[in-house]
Short mmCIF file of C-alpha atoms and ligand atoms in Angstrom, two decimals:
data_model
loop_
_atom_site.label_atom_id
_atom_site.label_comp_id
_atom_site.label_asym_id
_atom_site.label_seq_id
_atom_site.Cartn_x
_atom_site.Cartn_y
_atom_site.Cartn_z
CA UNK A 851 119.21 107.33 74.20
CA UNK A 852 115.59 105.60 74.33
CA UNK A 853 113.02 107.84 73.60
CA UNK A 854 110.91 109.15 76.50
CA UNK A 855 107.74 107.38 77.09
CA UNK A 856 104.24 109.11 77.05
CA UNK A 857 101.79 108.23 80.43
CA UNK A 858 100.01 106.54 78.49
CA UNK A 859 102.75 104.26 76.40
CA UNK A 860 103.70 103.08 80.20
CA UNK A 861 100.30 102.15 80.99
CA UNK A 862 100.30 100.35 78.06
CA UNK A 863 103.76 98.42 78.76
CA UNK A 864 102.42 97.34 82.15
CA UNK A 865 99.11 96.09 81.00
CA UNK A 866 100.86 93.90 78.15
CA UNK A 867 103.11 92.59 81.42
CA UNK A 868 99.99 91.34 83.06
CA UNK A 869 98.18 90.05 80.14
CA UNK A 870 100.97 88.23 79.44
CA UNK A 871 101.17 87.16 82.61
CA UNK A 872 97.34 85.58 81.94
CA UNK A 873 98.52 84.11 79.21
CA UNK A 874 101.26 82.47 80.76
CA UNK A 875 98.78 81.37 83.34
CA UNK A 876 96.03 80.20 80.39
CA UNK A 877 93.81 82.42 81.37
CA UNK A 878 90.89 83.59 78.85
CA UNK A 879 89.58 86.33 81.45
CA UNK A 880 90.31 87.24 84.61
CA UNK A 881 87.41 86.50 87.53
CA UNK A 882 88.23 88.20 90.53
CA UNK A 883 90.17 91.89 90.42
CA UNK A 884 90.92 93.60 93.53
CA UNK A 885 91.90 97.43 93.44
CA UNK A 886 93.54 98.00 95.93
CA UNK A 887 93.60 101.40 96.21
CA UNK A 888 93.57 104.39 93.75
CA UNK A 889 97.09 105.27 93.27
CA UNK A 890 98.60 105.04 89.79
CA UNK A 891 100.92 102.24 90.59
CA UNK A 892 97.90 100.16 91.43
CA UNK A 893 94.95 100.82 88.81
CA UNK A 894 96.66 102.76 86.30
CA UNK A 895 96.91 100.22 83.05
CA UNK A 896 93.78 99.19 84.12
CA UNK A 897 92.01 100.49 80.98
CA UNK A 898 94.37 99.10 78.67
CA UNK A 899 94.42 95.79 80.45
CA UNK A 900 90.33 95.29 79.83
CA UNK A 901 91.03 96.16 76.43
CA UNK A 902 93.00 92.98 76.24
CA UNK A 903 91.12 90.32 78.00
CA UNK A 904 87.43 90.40 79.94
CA UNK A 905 87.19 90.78 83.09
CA UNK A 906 84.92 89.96 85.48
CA UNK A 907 84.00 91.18 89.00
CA UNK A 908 85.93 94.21 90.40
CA UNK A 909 86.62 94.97 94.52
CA UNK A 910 87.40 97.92 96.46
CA UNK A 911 87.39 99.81 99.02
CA UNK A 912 84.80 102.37 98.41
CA UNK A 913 84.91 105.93 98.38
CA UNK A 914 88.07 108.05 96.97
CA UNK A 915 88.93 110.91 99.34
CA UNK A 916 92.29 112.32 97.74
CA UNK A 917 91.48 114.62 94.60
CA UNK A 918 95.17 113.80 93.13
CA UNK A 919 93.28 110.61 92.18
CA UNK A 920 90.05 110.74 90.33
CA UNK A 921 91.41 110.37 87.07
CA UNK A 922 92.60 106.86 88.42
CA UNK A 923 88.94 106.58 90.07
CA UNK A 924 87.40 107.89 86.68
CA UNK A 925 89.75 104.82 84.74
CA UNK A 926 88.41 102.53 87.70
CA UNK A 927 84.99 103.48 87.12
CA UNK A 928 84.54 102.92 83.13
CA UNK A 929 86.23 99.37 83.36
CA UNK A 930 83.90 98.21 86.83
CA UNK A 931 81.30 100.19 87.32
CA UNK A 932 78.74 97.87 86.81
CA UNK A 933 80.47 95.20 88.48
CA UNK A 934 82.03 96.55 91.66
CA UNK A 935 81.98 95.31 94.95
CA UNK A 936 83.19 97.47 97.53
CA UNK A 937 84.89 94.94 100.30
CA UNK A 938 85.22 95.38 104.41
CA UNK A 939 87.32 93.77 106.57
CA UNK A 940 86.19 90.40 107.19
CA UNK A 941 84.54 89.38 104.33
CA UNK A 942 85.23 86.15 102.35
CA UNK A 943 85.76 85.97 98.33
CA UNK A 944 85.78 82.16 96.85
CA UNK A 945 87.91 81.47 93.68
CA UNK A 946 87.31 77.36 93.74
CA UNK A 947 89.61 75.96 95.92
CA UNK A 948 91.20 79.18 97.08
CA UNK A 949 89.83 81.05 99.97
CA UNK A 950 90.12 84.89 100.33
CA UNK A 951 89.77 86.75 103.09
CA UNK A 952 89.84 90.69 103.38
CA UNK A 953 91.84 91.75 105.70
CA UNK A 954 91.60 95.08 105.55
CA UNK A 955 89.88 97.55 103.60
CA UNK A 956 89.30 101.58 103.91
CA UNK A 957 91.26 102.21 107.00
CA UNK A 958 89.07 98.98 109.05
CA UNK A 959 91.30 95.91 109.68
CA UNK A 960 89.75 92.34 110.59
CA UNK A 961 88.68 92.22 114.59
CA UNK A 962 88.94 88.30 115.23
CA UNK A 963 92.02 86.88 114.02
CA UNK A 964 92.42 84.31 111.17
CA UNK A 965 94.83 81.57 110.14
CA UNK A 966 95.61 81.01 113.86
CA UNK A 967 96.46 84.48 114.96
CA UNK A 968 97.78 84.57 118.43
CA UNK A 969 99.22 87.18 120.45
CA UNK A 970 102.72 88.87 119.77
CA UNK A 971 105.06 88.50 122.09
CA UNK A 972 106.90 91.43 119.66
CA UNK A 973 104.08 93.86 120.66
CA UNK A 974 106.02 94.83 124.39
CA UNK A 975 108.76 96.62 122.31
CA UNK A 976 106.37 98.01 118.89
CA UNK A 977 107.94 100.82 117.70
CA UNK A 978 104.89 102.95 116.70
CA UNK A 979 104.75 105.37 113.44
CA UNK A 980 102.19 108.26 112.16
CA UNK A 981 99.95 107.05 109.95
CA UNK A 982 100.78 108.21 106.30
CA UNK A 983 99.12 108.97 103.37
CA UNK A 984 95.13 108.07 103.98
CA UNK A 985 94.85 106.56 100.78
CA UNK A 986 97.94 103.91 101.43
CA UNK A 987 96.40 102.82 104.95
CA UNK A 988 92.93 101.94 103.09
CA UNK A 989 94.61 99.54 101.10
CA UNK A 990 92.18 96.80 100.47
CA UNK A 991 94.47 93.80 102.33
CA UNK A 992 93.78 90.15 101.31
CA UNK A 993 95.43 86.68 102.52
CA UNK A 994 95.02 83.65 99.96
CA UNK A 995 94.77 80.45 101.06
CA UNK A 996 95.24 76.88 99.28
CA UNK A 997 95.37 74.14 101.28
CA UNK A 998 98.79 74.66 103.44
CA UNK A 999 100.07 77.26 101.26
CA UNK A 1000 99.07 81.49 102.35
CA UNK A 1001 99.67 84.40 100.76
CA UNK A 1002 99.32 87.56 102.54
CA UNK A 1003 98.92 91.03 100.25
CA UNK A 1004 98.14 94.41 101.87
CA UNK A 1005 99.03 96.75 99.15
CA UNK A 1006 100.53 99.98 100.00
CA UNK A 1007 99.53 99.20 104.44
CA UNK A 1008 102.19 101.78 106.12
CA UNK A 1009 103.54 100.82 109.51
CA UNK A 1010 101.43 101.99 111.09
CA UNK A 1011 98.08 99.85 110.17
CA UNK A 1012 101.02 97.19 110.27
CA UNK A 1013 101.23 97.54 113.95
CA UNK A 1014 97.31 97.88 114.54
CA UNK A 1015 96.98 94.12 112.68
CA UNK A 1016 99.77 93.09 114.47
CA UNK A 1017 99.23 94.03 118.42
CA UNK A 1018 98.33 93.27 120.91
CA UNK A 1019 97.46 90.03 118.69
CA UNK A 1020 98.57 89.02 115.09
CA UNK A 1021 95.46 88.75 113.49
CA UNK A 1022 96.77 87.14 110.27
CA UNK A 1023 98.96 84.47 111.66
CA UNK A 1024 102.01 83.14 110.01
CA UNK A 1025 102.40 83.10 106.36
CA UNK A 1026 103.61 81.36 103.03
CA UNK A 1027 104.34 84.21 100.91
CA UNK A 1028 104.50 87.63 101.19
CA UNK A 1029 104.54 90.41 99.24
CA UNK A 1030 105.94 93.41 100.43
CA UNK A 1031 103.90 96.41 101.53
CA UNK A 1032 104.91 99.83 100.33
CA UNK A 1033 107.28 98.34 97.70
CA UNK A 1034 109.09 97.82 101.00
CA UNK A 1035 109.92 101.37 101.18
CA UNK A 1036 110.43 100.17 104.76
CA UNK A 1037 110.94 103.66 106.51
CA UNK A 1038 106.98 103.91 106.42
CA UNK A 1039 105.98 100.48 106.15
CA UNK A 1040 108.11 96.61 107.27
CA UNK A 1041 107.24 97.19 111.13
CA UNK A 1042 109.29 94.43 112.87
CA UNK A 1043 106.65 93.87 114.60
CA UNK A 1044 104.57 92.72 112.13
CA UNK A 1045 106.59 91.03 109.65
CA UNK A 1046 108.70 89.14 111.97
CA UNK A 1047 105.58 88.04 113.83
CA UNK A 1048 103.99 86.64 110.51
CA UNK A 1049 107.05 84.84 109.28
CA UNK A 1050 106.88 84.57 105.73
CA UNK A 1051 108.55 81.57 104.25
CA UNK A 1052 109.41 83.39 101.06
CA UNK A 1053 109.01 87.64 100.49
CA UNK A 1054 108.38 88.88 97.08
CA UNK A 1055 109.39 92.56 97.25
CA UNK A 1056 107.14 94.41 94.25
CA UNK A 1057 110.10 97.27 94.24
CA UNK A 1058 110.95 99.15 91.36
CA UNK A 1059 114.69 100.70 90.63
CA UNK A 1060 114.48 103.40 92.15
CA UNK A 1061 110.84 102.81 94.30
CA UNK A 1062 110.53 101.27 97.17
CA UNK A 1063 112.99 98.90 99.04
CA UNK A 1064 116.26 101.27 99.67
CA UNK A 1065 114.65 104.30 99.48
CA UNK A 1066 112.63 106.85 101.67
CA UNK A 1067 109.06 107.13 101.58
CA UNK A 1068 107.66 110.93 100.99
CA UNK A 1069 106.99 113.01 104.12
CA UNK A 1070 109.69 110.99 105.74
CA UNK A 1071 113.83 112.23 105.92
CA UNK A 1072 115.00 109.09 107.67
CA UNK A 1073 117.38 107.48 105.34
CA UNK A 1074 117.56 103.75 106.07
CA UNK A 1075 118.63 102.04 103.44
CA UNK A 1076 119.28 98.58 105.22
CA UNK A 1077 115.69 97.41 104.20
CA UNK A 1078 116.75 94.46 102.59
CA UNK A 1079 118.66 93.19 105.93
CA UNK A 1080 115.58 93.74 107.59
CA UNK A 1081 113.73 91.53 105.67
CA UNK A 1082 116.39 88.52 105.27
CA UNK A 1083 116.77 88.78 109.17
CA UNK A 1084 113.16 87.64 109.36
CA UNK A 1085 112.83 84.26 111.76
CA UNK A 1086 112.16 81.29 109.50
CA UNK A 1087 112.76 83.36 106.15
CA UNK A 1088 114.27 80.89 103.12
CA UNK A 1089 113.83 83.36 100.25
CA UNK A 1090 113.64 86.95 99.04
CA UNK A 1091 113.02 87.30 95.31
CA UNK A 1092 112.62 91.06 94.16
CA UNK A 1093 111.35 92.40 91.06
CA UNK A 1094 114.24 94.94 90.61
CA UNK A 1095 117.74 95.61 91.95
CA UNK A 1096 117.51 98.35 94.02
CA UNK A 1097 119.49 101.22 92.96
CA UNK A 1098 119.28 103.66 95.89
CA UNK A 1099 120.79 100.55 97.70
CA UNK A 1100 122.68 98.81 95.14
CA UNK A 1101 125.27 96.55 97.27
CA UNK A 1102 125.26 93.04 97.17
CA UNK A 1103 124.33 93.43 100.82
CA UNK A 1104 121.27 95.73 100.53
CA UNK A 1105 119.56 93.03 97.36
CA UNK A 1106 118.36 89.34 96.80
CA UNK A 1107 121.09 86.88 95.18
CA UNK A 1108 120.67 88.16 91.87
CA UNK A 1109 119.11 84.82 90.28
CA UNK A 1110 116.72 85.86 92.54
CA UNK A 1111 116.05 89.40 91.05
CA UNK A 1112 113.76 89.36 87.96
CA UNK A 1113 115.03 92.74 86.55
CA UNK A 1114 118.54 94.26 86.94
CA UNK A 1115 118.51 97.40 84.79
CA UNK A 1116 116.83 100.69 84.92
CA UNK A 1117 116.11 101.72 81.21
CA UNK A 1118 113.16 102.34 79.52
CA UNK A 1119 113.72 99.36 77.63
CA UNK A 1120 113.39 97.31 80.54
CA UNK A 1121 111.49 94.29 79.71
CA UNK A 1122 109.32 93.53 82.88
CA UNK A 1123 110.16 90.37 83.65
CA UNK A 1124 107.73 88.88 86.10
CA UNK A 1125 108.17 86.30 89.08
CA UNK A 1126 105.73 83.15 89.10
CA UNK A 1127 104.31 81.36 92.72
CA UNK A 1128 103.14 77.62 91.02
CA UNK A 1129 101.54 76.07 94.09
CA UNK A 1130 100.49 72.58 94.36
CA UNK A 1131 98.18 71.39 96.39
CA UNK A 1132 99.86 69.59 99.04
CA UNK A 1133 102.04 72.71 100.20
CA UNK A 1134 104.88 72.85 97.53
CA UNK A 1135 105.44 75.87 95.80
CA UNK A 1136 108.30 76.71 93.03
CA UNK A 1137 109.39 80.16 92.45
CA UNK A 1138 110.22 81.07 88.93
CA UNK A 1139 112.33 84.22 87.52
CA UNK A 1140 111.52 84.70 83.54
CA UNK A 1141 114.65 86.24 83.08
CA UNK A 1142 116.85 83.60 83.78
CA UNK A 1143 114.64 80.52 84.36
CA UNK A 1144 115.88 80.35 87.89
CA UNK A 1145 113.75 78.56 89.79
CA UNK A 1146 113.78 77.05 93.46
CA UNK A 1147 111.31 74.75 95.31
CA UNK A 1148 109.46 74.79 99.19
CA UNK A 1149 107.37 73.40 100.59
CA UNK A 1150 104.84 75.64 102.53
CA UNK A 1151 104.81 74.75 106.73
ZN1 LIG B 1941 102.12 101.70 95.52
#
């Protein structure tokens, strides 16, 4: 039986994930961070991660209003302090090449829409949701852009917000990639409305065994486990690559192909394998699982 980690043993695992990850990448220090928002899952390692490589400038999005988290704030506040930049909707970050532009940030969402936003035909039927925890709905949102190739990110959004981006006009427009909101704990967050209005090519759910996609979000008793289907009935959709197997939905028909799944097992010992986007700069794009060296190409539309 593995021993039990400590807090701060699993911080430590997670940051060694994404430093290795900058490795991987070449990195010597990391520019840009975005924070966005100050739940564990989110800013947690962050410590242990600046005690591995420098980083630079730190976003977002302002002021913490949920007690639960100011030892996360406190951890956020010792690694940026002096180099924060608290983000609103609408405003552009450059990386070289790459264009960034917040979406949302503390509760505000963009009011003109970007990459080509139209109206949503999907909005005459929107189911509509309470809005759940505050500090999930002022996830700091961002959509990448390289050339062809998007990449839309809106942390922990709940349906919600998802609904208020997406009606009566999708303000983000059709995307590359996609990374699921809420883990795509899709009870309180994967609003048909919005994700089959911005058609992701390819969905990277960020799920954990037994977090996110499969399982009910708290403050909500609606078991719906069919999350999965939801997302590979998407219009357009030619991948979903997940960073676990779920195991509160652990069918063949409620997961990814399992190439497609970086980690299968729910130890302590599991290893963290990651999944890699290389984009190119005419539109193709591989996907890469480390634990098997699966890999599959697209090209974005
Ligand atoms: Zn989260």
């Amino acid at each position: 039986m593995p021993e039990k980690r400590s807090a701060s043993s699993i911080e430590d695992r997670d940051a060694k994930r994404i430093f290795a990850a900058t490795q991987e990448a070449g990195l010597s220090r990391i520019d840009h961070l975005v924070i966005t928002h100050y739940h564990t899952d989110h800013v947690g390692g962050l410590e242990a991660l600046a005690a591995m490589i420098p980083i630079g400038q730190c976003y977002d999005h302002g002021t913490n209003t949920e007690e639960a988290n100011q030892r996360w704030v406190d951890v956020y506040l010792r690694v940026c302090g002096d180099t924060r930049t608290v983000v609103s909707a609408g405003d552009q970050i450059s990386l070289g090449g790459v264009e960034v532009d917040v979406i949302a940030s503390n509760e505000r969402i963009i009011s003109t829409p970007v990459n080509g936003g139209v109206a949503n035909p999907l909005c005459a039927t929107a189911e509509q949701k309470a809005q759940a925890s505050p500090e999930n709905q002022r996830s700091v949102g961002v959509l990448f852009t390289f050339g062809r190739f998007t990449f839309l990110d809106l942390g922990d959004f709940n349906w919600a917000k998802e609904v208020e981006l997406s009606c009566p006009v999708n303000l983000v427009g059709e995307v590359t990639v996609y990374q699921t909101s809420r883990h795509a704990a899709f009870d309180d967050a994967g609003s048909p409305t919005h994700l089959y209005a911005i058609k992701p090519q390819v969905v990277v759910v960020n799920n954990g065994p037994r977090k996110g996609l499969g399982g009910t979000s708290p403050g909500y008793d609606e078991v719906m486990t069919r999350h999965y289907q939801r997302i590979a009935a998407s219009p357009g959709i030619e991948g979903v690559w997940q960073g676990h197997r779920s195991l509160f939905a652990s069918g063949p028909d409620d997961n990814t192909a399992e190439e497609l799944i970086a980690n299968l097992e729910d130890t302590d010992a599991c290893e963290g394998h990651w999944i890699r986007a290389s984009v190119g700069a005419g539109g193709a794009f591989t996907m890469l699982n480390s634990r098997n060296g699966h890999s599959r190409s697209y090209t974005a539309r």
